PDB file of C-alpha atoms and ligand atoms in Angstrom:
ATOM      1  CA  UNK A   1     108.391 102.496 110.025  1.00  0.00           C
ATOM      2  CA  UNK A   2     105.243 101.070 109.231  1.00  0.00           C
ATOM      3  CA  UNK A   3     102.396 103.321 109.614  1.00  0.00           C
ATOM      4  CA  UNK A   4      98.795 102.758 109.374  1.00  0.00           C
ATOM      5  CA  UNK A   5      96.233 105.275 108.536  1.00  0.00           C
ATOM      6  CA  UNK A   6      92.843 105.289 109.963  1.00  0.00           C
ATOM      7  CA  UNK A   7      90.015 107.764 109.558  1.00  0.00           C
ATOM      8  CA  UNK A   8      86.447 108.185 107.875  1.00  0.00           C
ATOM      9  CA  UNK A   9      86.562 108.496 104.278  1.00  0.00           C
ATOM     10  CA  UNK A  10      87.421 111.871 102.987  1.00  0.00           C
ATOM     11  CA  UNK A  11      89.555 112.491 106.282  1.00  0.00           C
ATOM     12  CA  UNK A  12      92.644 113.375 104.759  1.00  0.00           C
ATOM     13  CA  UNK A  13      94.134 110.057 104.987  1.00  0.00           C
ATOM     14  CA  UNK A  14      95.090 109.743 101.258  1.00  0.00           C
ATOM     15  CA  UNK A  15      96.844 113.392 101.208  1.00  0.00           C
ATOM     16  CA  UNK A  16      98.644 113.040 104.762  1.00  0.00           C
ATOM     17  CA  UNK A  17     100.006 109.490 103.405  1.00  0.00           C
ATOM     18  CA  UNK A  18     101.540 110.937 100.819  1.00  0.00           C
ATOM     19  CA  UNK A  19     103.255 113.602 102.741  1.00  0.00           C
ATOM     20  CA  UNK A  20     104.597 111.199 105.227  1.00  0.00           C
ATOM     21  CA  UNK A  21     105.717 108.760 102.599  1.00  0.00           C
ATOM     22  CA  UNK A  22     107.639 112.008 100.510  1.00  0.00           C
ATOM     23  CA  UNK A  23     109.110 112.705 103.951  1.00  0.00           C
ATOM     24  CA  UNK A  24     110.545 109.386 105.006  1.00  0.00           C
ATOM     25  CA  UNK A  25     110.895 108.026 101.804  1.00  0.00           C
ATOM     26  CA  UNK A  26     108.901 104.990 101.942  1.00  0.00           C
ATOM     27  CA  UNK A  27     105.887 103.824  99.846  1.00  0.00           C
ATOM     28  CA  UNK A  28     102.634 105.168 100.046  1.00  0.00           C
ATOM     29  CA  UNK A  29     100.410 101.988  99.624  1.00  0.00           C
ATOM     30  CA  UNK A  30      96.516 102.948  99.063  1.00  0.00           C
ATOM     31  CA  UNK A  31      93.973  99.457  98.247  1.00  0.00           C
ATOM     32  CA  UNK A  32      91.773 102.384  97.199  1.00  0.00           C
ATOM     33  CA  UNK A  33      94.373 103.407  94.721  1.00  0.00           C
ATOM     34  CA  UNK A  34      95.157  99.797  93.444  1.00  0.00           C
ATOM     35  CA  UNK A  35      91.780  98.903  93.017  1.00  0.00           C
ATOM     36  CA  UNK A  36      91.186 102.428  91.068  1.00  0.00           C
ATOM     37  CA  UNK A  37      94.063 101.387  88.856  1.00  0.00           C
ATOM     38  CA  UNK A  38      92.460  97.996  88.109  1.00  0.00           C
ATOM     39  CA  UNK A  39      89.510  99.680  87.088  1.00  0.00           C
ATOM     40  CA  UNK A  40      90.896 101.969  84.687  1.00  0.00           C
ATOM     41  CA  UNK A  41      92.878  99.482  83.246  1.00  0.00           C
ATOM     42  CA  UNK A  42      90.109  96.949  82.996  1.00  0.00           C
ATOM     43  CA  UNK A  43      91.549  93.934  84.691  1.00  0.00           C
ATOM     44  CA  UNK A  44      89.481  91.105  86.401  1.00  0.00           C
ATOM     45  CA  UNK A  45      89.969  92.461  89.401  1.00  0.00           C
ATOM     46  CA  UNK A  46      88.958  95.826  88.569  1.00  0.00           C
ATOM     47  CA  UNK A  47      85.493  94.554  87.322  1.00  0.00           C
ATOM     48  CA  UNK A  48      84.854  92.776  90.854  1.00  0.00           C
ATOM     49  CA  UNK A  49      85.933  95.635  93.287  1.00  0.00           C
ATOM     50  CA  UNK A  50      83.852  98.503  90.961  1.00  0.00           C
ATOM     51  CA  UNK A  51      80.767  96.489  91.711  1.00  0.00           C
ATOM     52  CA  UNK A  52      81.557  97.215  95.686  1.00  0.00           C
ATOM     53  CA  UNK A  53      82.739 100.504  95.353  1.00  0.00           C
ATOM     54  CA  UNK A  54      80.231 102.068  93.278  1.00  0.00           C
ATOM     55  CA  UNK A  55      78.146 101.423  96.026  1.00  0.00           C
ATOM     56  CA  UNK A  56      80.348 102.689  98.741  1.00  0.00           C
ATOM     57  CA  UNK A  57      80.277  98.829 100.304  1.00  0.00           C
ATOM     58  CA  UNK A  58      83.882  97.220 101.078  1.00  0.00           C
ATOM     59  CA  UNK A  59      85.682  94.867  98.403  1.00  0.00           C
ATOM     60  CA  UNK A  60      85.172  91.565 100.267  1.00  0.00           C
ATOM     61  CA  UNK A  61      88.593  90.621 102.290  1.00  0.00           C
ATOM     62  CA  UNK A  62      89.372  87.555  99.826  1.00  0.00           C
ATOM     63  CA  UNK A  63      90.225  90.256  97.160  1.00  0.00           C
ATOM     64  CA  UNK A  64      91.936  92.567  99.240  1.00  0.00           C
ATOM     65  CA  UNK A  65      94.125  90.691 101.714  1.00  0.00           C
ATOM     66  CA  UNK A  66      96.132  88.803  99.120  1.00  0.00           C
ATOM     67  CA  UNK A  67      96.406  91.576  97.429  1.00  0.00           C
ATOM     68  CA  UNK A  68      97.946  93.587 100.368  1.00  0.00           C
ATOM     69  CA  UNK A  69     100.472  91.159 101.642  1.00  0.00           C
ATOM     70  CA  UNK A  70     101.916  90.864  98.026  1.00  0.00           C
ATOM     71  CA  UNK A  71     102.132  94.532  97.830  1.00  0.00           C
ATOM     72  CA  UNK A  72     104.030  94.855 101.494  1.00  0.00           C
ATOM     73  CA  UNK A  73     106.309  91.992 100.654  1.00  0.00           C
ATOM     74  CA  UNK A  74     108.002  93.921  97.689  1.00  0.00           C
ATOM     75  CA  UNK A  75     111.576  95.414  97.972  1.00  0.00           C
ATOM     76  CA  UNK A  76     110.848  98.838  98.106  1.00  0.00           C
ATOM     77  CA  UNK A  77     108.706  98.121 101.503  1.00  0.00           C
ATOM     78  CA  UNK A  78     112.064  96.808 103.510  1.00  0.00           C
ATOM     79  CA  UNK A  79     112.634  99.910 105.081  1.00  0.00           C
ATOM     80  CA  UNK A  80     108.502 100.571 106.012  1.00  0.00           C
ATOM     81  CA  UNK A  81     105.807 101.806 104.495  1.00  0.00           C
ATOM     82  CA  UNK A  82     102.348 103.846 105.106  1.00  0.00           C
ATOM     83  CA  UNK A  83      99.223 101.978 104.467  1.00  0.00           C
ATOM     84  CA  UNK A  84      96.077 104.024 103.484  1.00  0.00           C
ATOM     85  CA  UNK A  85      92.809 102.500 103.649  1.00  0.00           C
ATOM     86  CA  UNK A  86      93.730  98.893 104.716  1.00  0.00           C
ATOM     87  CA  UNK A  87      93.358  97.343 107.238  1.00  0.00           C
ATOM     88  CA  UNK A  88      89.508  98.245 107.142  1.00  0.00           C
ATOM     89  CA  UNK A  89      87.933  95.623 109.346  1.00  0.00           C
ATOM     90  CA  UNK A  90      88.836  93.545 112.253  1.00  0.00           C
ATOM     91  CA  UNK A  91      89.839  90.538 110.146  1.00  0.00           C
ATOM     92  CA  UNK A  92      92.159  92.358 107.841  1.00  0.00           C
ATOM     93  CA  UNK A  93      93.912  93.810 111.130  1.00  0.00           C
ATOM     94  CA  UNK A  94      94.257  90.703 112.552  1.00  0.00           C
ATOM     95  CA  UNK A  95      95.605  89.021 109.217  1.00  0.00           C
ATOM     96  CA  UNK A  96      98.428  91.964 108.850  1.00  0.00           C
ATOM     97  CA  UNK A  97      99.089  91.503 112.738  1.00  0.00           C
ATOM     98  CA  UNK A  98      99.774  87.755 112.448  1.00  0.00           C
ATOM     99  CA  UNK A  99     102.016  88.153 109.066  1.00  0.00           C
ATOM    100  CA  UNK A 100     104.348  90.786 110.692  1.00  0.00           C
ATOM    101  CA  UNK A 101     104.617  88.609 113.855  1.00  0.00           C
ATOM    102  CA  UNK A 102     105.739  85.394 111.709  1.00  0.00           C
ATOM    103  CA  UNK A 103     108.382  88.012 110.544  1.00  0.00           C
ATOM    104  CA  UNK A 104     109.062  89.138 113.907  1.00  0.00           C
ATOM    105  CA  UNK A 105     107.906  92.639 112.929  1.00  0.00           C
ATOM    106  CA  UNK A 106     105.078  95.118 113.766  1.00  0.00           C
ATOM    107  CA  UNK A 107     102.879  98.165 113.169  1.00  0.00           C
ATOM    108  CA  UNK A 108     104.958 101.323 114.734  1.00  0.00           C
ATOM    109  CA  UNK A 109     102.124 103.578 114.655  1.00  0.00           C
ATOM    110  CA  UNK A 110      98.062 104.070 113.730  1.00  0.00           C
ATOM    111  CA  UNK A 111      97.536 107.409 113.100  1.00  0.00           C
ATOM    112  CA  UNK A 112      93.664 108.180 113.282  1.00  0.00           C
ATOM    113  CA  UNK A 113      92.701 111.531 111.142  1.00  0.00           C
ATOM    114  CA  UNK A 114      89.723 112.384 113.224  1.00  0.00           C
ATOM    115  CA  UNK A 115      87.009 114.423 111.069  1.00  0.00           C
ATOM    116  CA  UNK A 116      83.377 114.837 112.142  1.00  0.00           C
ATOM    117  CA  UNK A 117      80.884 113.327 109.177  1.00  0.00           C
ATOM    118  CA  UNK A 118      79.329 116.907 108.751  1.00  0.00           C
ATOM    119  CA  UNK A 119      82.856 117.791 107.233  1.00  0.00           C
ATOM    120  CA  UNK A 120      83.079 115.100 104.989  1.00  0.00           C
ATOM    121  CA  UNK A 121      80.663 115.421 102.298  1.00  0.00           C
ATOM    122  CA  UNK A 122      81.692 118.917 101.542  1.00  0.00           C
ATOM    123  CA  UNK A 123      85.064 117.589 101.040  1.00  0.00           C
ATOM    124  CA  UNK A 124      84.206 114.880  98.719  1.00  0.00           C
ATOM    125  CA  UNK A 125      82.506 116.842  96.576  1.00  0.00           C
ATOM    126  CA  UNK A 126      85.103 118.952  96.262  1.00  0.00           C
ATOM    127  CA  UNK A 127      87.808 116.074  95.487  1.00  0.00           C
ATOM    128  CA  UNK A 128      89.838 115.846  92.317  1.00  0.00           C
ATOM    129  CA  UNK A 129      91.644 112.769  91.801  1.00  0.00           C
ATOM    130  CA  UNK A 130      94.279 111.593  89.372  1.00  0.00           C
ATOM    131  CA  UNK A 131      93.858 107.999  88.582  1.00  0.00           C
ATOM    132  CA  UNK A 132      97.440 108.193  87.389  1.00  0.00           C
ATOM    133  CA  UNK A 133      99.272 108.526  89.988  1.00  0.00           C
ATOM    134  CA  UNK A 134      96.896 108.619  92.939  1.00  0.00           C
ATOM    135  CA  UNK A 135      97.479 112.453  93.801  1.00  0.00           C
ATOM    136  CA  UNK A 136      94.485 114.074  95.459  1.00  0.00           C
ATOM    137  CA  UNK A 137      93.411 117.689  95.469  1.00  0.00           C
ATOM    138  CA  UNK A 138      90.713 120.043  96.502  1.00  0.00           C
ATOM    139  CA  UNK A 139      88.853 122.529  94.479  1.00  0.00           C
ATOM    140  CA  UNK A 140      88.724 124.752  97.381  1.00  0.00           C
ATOM    141  CA  UNK A 141      91.112 124.038 100.014  1.00  0.00           C
ATOM    142  CA  UNK A 142      94.026 121.949  97.889  1.00  0.00           C
ATOM    143  CA  UNK A 143      93.814 123.198  94.107  1.00  0.00           C
ATOM    144  CA  UNK A 144      96.403 121.962  91.192  1.00  0.00           C
ATOM    145  CA  UNK A 145      98.320 124.993  89.575  1.00  0.00           C
ATOM    146  CA  UNK A 146      96.278 124.098  86.783  1.00  0.00           C
ATOM    147  CA  UNK A 147      92.844 123.722  86.852  1.00  0.00           C
ATOM    148  CA  UNK A 148      92.087 119.674  86.177  1.00  0.00           C
ATOM    149  CA  UNK A 149      95.466 118.849  85.777  1.00  0.00           C
ATOM    150  CA  UNK A 150      97.798 116.623  87.892  1.00  0.00           C
ATOM    151  CA  UNK A 151     100.899 119.017  89.195  1.00  0.00           C
ATOM    152  CA  UNK A 152     102.681 115.641  89.762  1.00  0.00           C
ATOM    153  CA  UNK A 153     102.286 113.847  86.344  1.00  0.00           C
ATOM    154  CA  UNK A 154      99.929 115.978  84.059  1.00  0.00           C
ATOM    155  CA  UNK A 155      97.073 113.763  83.974  1.00  0.00           C
ATOM    156  CA  UNK A 156      93.752 114.615  83.689  1.00  0.00           C
ATOM    157  CA  UNK A 157      91.788 115.143  87.394  1.00  0.00           C
ATOM    158  CA  UNK A 158      88.542 113.569  87.689  1.00  0.00           C
ATOM    159  CA  UNK A 159      85.781 113.391  90.562  1.00  0.00           C
ATOM    160  CA  UNK A 160      85.536 110.002  91.507  1.00  0.00           C
ATOM    161  CA  UNK A 161      82.728 107.721  90.781  1.00  0.00           C
ATOM    162  CA  UNK A 162      82.017 106.996  94.806  1.00  0.00           C
ATOM    163  CA  UNK A 163      82.075 110.656  95.513  1.00  0.00           C
ATOM    164  CA  UNK A 164      78.432 111.319  94.689  1.00  0.00           C
ATOM    165  CA  UNK A 165      76.390 112.310  97.787  1.00  0.00           C
ATOM    166  CA  UNK A 166      74.538 109.055  98.200  1.00  0.00           C
ATOM    167  CA  UNK A 167      77.549 107.029  97.932  1.00  0.00           C
ATOM    168  CA  UNK A 168      79.471 109.040 100.425  1.00  0.00           C
ATOM    169  CA  UNK A 169      76.316 108.550 103.081  1.00  0.00           C
ATOM    170  CA  UNK A 170      76.696 104.762 102.431  1.00  0.00           C
ATOM    171  CA  UNK A 171      80.834 105.012 102.724  1.00  0.00           C
ATOM    172  CA  UNK A 172      79.870 106.840 105.876  1.00  0.00           C
ATOM    173  CA  UNK A 173      77.698 104.112 107.235  1.00  0.00           C
ATOM    174  CA  UNK A 174      80.300 101.177 106.192  1.00  0.00           C
ATOM    175  CA  UNK A 175      82.959 103.415 107.868  1.00  0.00           C
ATOM    176  CA  UNK A 176      81.307 103.322 111.438  1.00  0.00           C
ATOM    177  CA  UNK A 177      80.286 100.051 111.498  1.00  0.00           C
ATOM    178  CA  UNK A 178      83.047  97.884 110.104  1.00  0.00           C
ATOM    179  CA  UNK A 179      86.305 100.190 110.335  1.00  0.00           C
ATOM    180  CA  UNK A 180      85.629 102.624 113.588  1.00  0.00           C
ATOM    181  CA  UNK A 181      86.485  99.340 115.849  1.00  0.00           C
ATOM    182  CA  UNK A 182      89.451  99.675 114.605  1.00  0.00           C
ATOM    183  CA  UNK A 183      90.399 102.707 116.623  1.00  0.00           C
ATOM    184  CA  UNK A 184      90.080 100.717 119.777  1.00  0.00           C
ATOM    185  CA  UNK A 185      91.763  97.650 118.459  1.00  0.00           C
ATOM    186  CA  UNK A 186      95.053  99.601 118.116  1.00  0.00           C
ATOM    187  CA  UNK A 187      94.660 101.776 121.253  1.00  0.00           C
ATOM    188  CA  UNK A 188      94.545  98.520 123.137  1.00  0.00           C
ATOM    189  CA  UNK A 189      97.977  98.027 121.320  1.00  0.00           C
ATOM    190  CA  UNK A 190      99.366 101.352 122.600  1.00  0.00           C
ATOM    191  CA  UNK A 191     100.017 102.504 119.242  1.00  0.00           C
ATOM    192  CA  UNK A 192      96.584 104.648 118.309  1.00  0.00           C
ATOM    193  CA  UNK A 193      97.668 108.352 117.807  1.00  0.00           C
ATOM    194  CA  UNK A 194      94.942 110.752 117.088  1.00  0.00           C
ATOM    195  CA  UNK A 195      95.193 113.777 115.285  1.00  0.00           C
ATOM    196  CA  UNK A 196      92.381 116.781 114.428  1.00  0.00           C
ATOM    197  CA  UNK A 197      92.261 116.103 110.689  1.00  0.00           C
ATOM    198  CA  UNK A 198      89.853 119.367 110.679  1.00  0.00           C
ATOM    199  CA  UNK A 199      92.830 121.386 110.891  1.00  0.00           C
ATOM    200  CA  UNK A 200      94.425 122.699 107.529  1.00  0.00           C
ATOM    201  CA  UNK A 201      96.612 120.147 105.781  1.00  0.00           C
ATOM    202  CA  UNK A 202     100.360 121.566 106.583  1.00  0.00           C
ATOM    203  CA  UNK A 203      99.020 121.713 110.657  1.00  0.00           C
ATOM    204  CA  UNK A 204      97.726 117.991 110.519  1.00  0.00           C
ATOM    205  CA  UNK A 205     101.069 117.240 108.702  1.00  0.00           C
ATOM    206  CA  UNK A 206     103.023 119.041 111.647  1.00  0.00           C
ATOM    207  CA  UNK A 207     101.147 117.272 114.364  1.00  0.00           C
ATOM    208  CA  UNK A 208     101.884 113.741 112.729  1.00  0.00           C
ATOM    209  CA  UNK A 209     105.641 114.493 112.383  1.00  0.00           C
ATOM    210  CA  UNK A 210     105.642 115.823 115.882  1.00  0.00           C
ATOM    211  CA  UNK A 211     104.427 112.115 116.844  1.00  0.00           C
ATOM    212  CA  UNK A 212     106.383 110.304 114.595  1.00  0.00           C
ATOM    213  CA  UNK A 213     109.500 111.954 115.591  1.00  0.00           C
ATOM    214  CA  UNK A 214     108.893 111.881 119.218  1.00  0.00           C
TER     215      UNK A 214
HETATM  216  P1  AP5 B 301      89.860 104.416  99.577  1.00  0.00           P
HETATM  217  O1  AP5 B 301      90.148 104.968  98.233  1.00  0.00           O
HETATM  218  O2  AP5 B 301      90.583 104.002 100.698  1.00  0.00           O
HETATM  219  O3  AP5 B 301      88.783 105.705  99.765  1.00  0.00           O
HETATM  220  P2  AP5 B 301      88.107 106.330 101.499  1.00  0.00           P
HETATM  221  O4  AP5 B 301      88.805 105.680 102.900  1.00  0.00           O
HETATM  222  O5  AP5 B 301      86.835 106.204 101.166  1.00  0.00           O
HETATM  223  O6  AP5 B 301      89.180 107.490 101.498  1.00  0.00           O
HETATM  224  P3  AP5 B 301      89.447 108.617 100.527  1.00  0.00           P
HETATM  225  O7  AP5 B 301      90.346 108.143  99.445  1.00  0.00           O
HETATM  226  O8  AP5 B 301      87.825 108.762 100.075  1.00  0.00           O
HETATM  227  O9  AP5 B 301      89.767 109.760 101.666  1.00  0.00           O
HETATM  228  P4  AP5 B 301      91.405 110.250 102.555  1.00  0.00           P
HETATM  229  O10 AP5 B 301      90.782 110.025 103.821  1.00  0.00           O
HETATM  230  O11 AP5 B 301      92.084 109.366 101.643  1.00  0.00           O
HETATM  231  O12 AP5 B 301      91.015 111.558 102.011  1.00  0.00           O
HETATM  232  P5  AP5 B 301      91.768 112.612 101.102  1.00  0.00           P
HETATM  233  O13 AP5 B 301      93.230 112.542 101.443  1.00  0.00           O
HETATM  234  O14 AP5 B 301      91.567 112.279  99.586  1.00  0.00           O
HETATM  235  O15 AP5 B 301      88.372 103.159  99.165  1.00  0.00           O
HETATM  236  C1  AP5 B 301      87.666 103.679  98.123  1.00  0.00           C
HETATM  237  C2  AP5 B 301      86.535 102.250  98.263  1.00  0.00           C
HETATM  238  O16 AP5 B 301      87.771 101.025  97.756  1.00  0.00           O
HETATM  239  C3  AP5 B 301      85.803 101.977  99.751  1.00  0.00           C
HETATM  240  O17 AP5 B 301      84.889 102.389  99.558  1.00  0.00           O
HETATM  241  C4  AP5 B 301      86.122 100.312  99.508  1.00  0.00           C
HETATM  242  O18 AP5 B 301      84.948  99.778  98.759  1.00  0.00           O
HETATM  243  C5  AP5 B 301      87.331  99.689  98.658  1.00  0.00           C
HETATM  244  N1  AP5 B 301      88.428  99.701  99.541  1.00  0.00           N
HETATM  245  C6  AP5 B 301      89.320 100.008  99.670  1.00  0.00           C
HETATM  246  N2  AP5 B 301      90.403  99.704 100.483  1.00  0.00           N
HETATM  247  C7  AP5 B 301      89.657  98.030 100.853  1.00  0.00           C
HETATM  248  C8  AP5 B 301      89.974  97.637 102.096  1.00  0.00           C
HETATM  249  N3  AP5 B 301      91.238  97.313 102.501  1.00  0.00           N
HETATM  250  N4  AP5 B 301      88.984  96.661 102.222  1.00  0.00           N
HETATM  251  C9  AP5 B 301      87.774  96.912 101.676  1.00  0.00           C
HETATM  252  N5  AP5 B 301      87.794  97.598 100.886  1.00  0.00           N
HETATM  253  C10 AP5 B 301      88.410  98.374 100.166  1.00  0.00           C
HETATM  254  O19 AP5 B 301      91.015 113.631 101.291  1.00  0.00           O
HETATM  255  C11 AP5 B 301      89.811 113.812 101.064  1.00  0.00           C
HETATM  256  C12 AP5 B 301      89.300 115.452 100.342  1.00  0.00           C
HETATM  257  O20 AP5 B 301      89.666 116.294 101.306  1.00  0.00           O
HETATM  258  C13 AP5 B 301      90.313 115.762  99.098  1.00  0.00           C
HETATM  259  O21 AP5 B 301      89.897 116.476  98.188  1.00  0.00           O
HETATM  260  C14 AP5 B 301      91.517 116.440  99.982  1.00  0.00           C
HETATM  261  O22 AP5 B 301      92.305 117.302  98.810  1.00  0.00           O
HETATM  262  C15 AP5 B 301      90.943 117.246 100.642  1.00  0.00           C
HETATM  263  N6  AP5 B 301      91.393 117.536 101.913  1.00  0.00           N
HETATM  264  C16 AP5 B 301      92.278 116.558 102.641  1.00  0.00           C
HETATM  265  N7  AP5 B 301      92.829 116.907 103.864  1.00  0.00           N
HETATM  266  C17 AP5 B 301      92.310 118.171 104.238  1.00  0.00           C
HETATM  267  C18 AP5 B 301      92.405 119.596 104.933  1.00  0.00           C
HETATM  268  N8  AP5 B 301      93.083 119.559 106.134  1.00  0.00           N
HETATM  269  N9  AP5 B 301      91.595 120.117 104.857  1.00  0.00           N
HETATM  270  C19 AP5 B 301      90.735 120.886 103.748  1.00  0.00           C
HETATM  271  N10 AP5 B 301      90.504 119.546 102.677  1.00  0.00           N
HETATM  272  C20 AP5 B 301      91.494 118.550 102.901  1.00  0.00           C
HETATM  273 ZN1   ZN B 302      98.815 112.397  88.728  1.00  0.00          ZN
END
């Protein structure tokens, strides 16, 4: 099963993608997490990506597309995967589509996690992220068992550099301009499924599972 998560920054794509990955035993592939891991490790890619991410802009397609295609060519992706944060532009979606077509394959579902802009800023300011394993928490809604420590791997949790309110506003405008058109794109392919992302985490997940098991 090949699944794409769509939705505004902070809509809960990463949270739901991880739950899907755990239930269906497929990898959760987040381009944002890959970039953040590169930044943490001080790689060349990380240095380049950081310039864009800190401003809330998209990392250029040249740096993103190859990286993603390499990742999904991995052995662990042969039974499917859930993509979180990719594609983010129509050109990225076109490349993914044509690469899959070459393999006689296709995306099965594009899940759009729908959350209005008003709810987003509050979610971002409360988010705490694990830069080691990619797990995400929220200080009020989804707290870790021990404050500031990742339940899964024991690493320290941090506020992401791009979660400052000014940057969040910019990420939202970039989303509306460059990523939201993908909703129509996948609707035309008849694989778009929209869920109400304002519900609590488990309810959103139950709705997604209902779609995937239908
Ligand atoms: P990326 O890491 O993909 O960030 P994003 O799309 O902005 O999405 P987020 O990770 O912020 O949010 P999310 O929807 O995953 O929400 P989450 O589950 O964490 O990308 C970061 C940057 O990298 C981009 O700005 C860009 O520069 C670059 N980049 C990445 N991919 C790229 C690409 N393909 N092309 C170009 N550039 C790229 O949830 C948010 C918070 O809410 C958490 O605290 C969570 O615990 C909480 N929460 C989740 N669900 C609920 C719920 N139901 N109720 C209450 N709280 C909830
Ligand atoms: Zn962790």
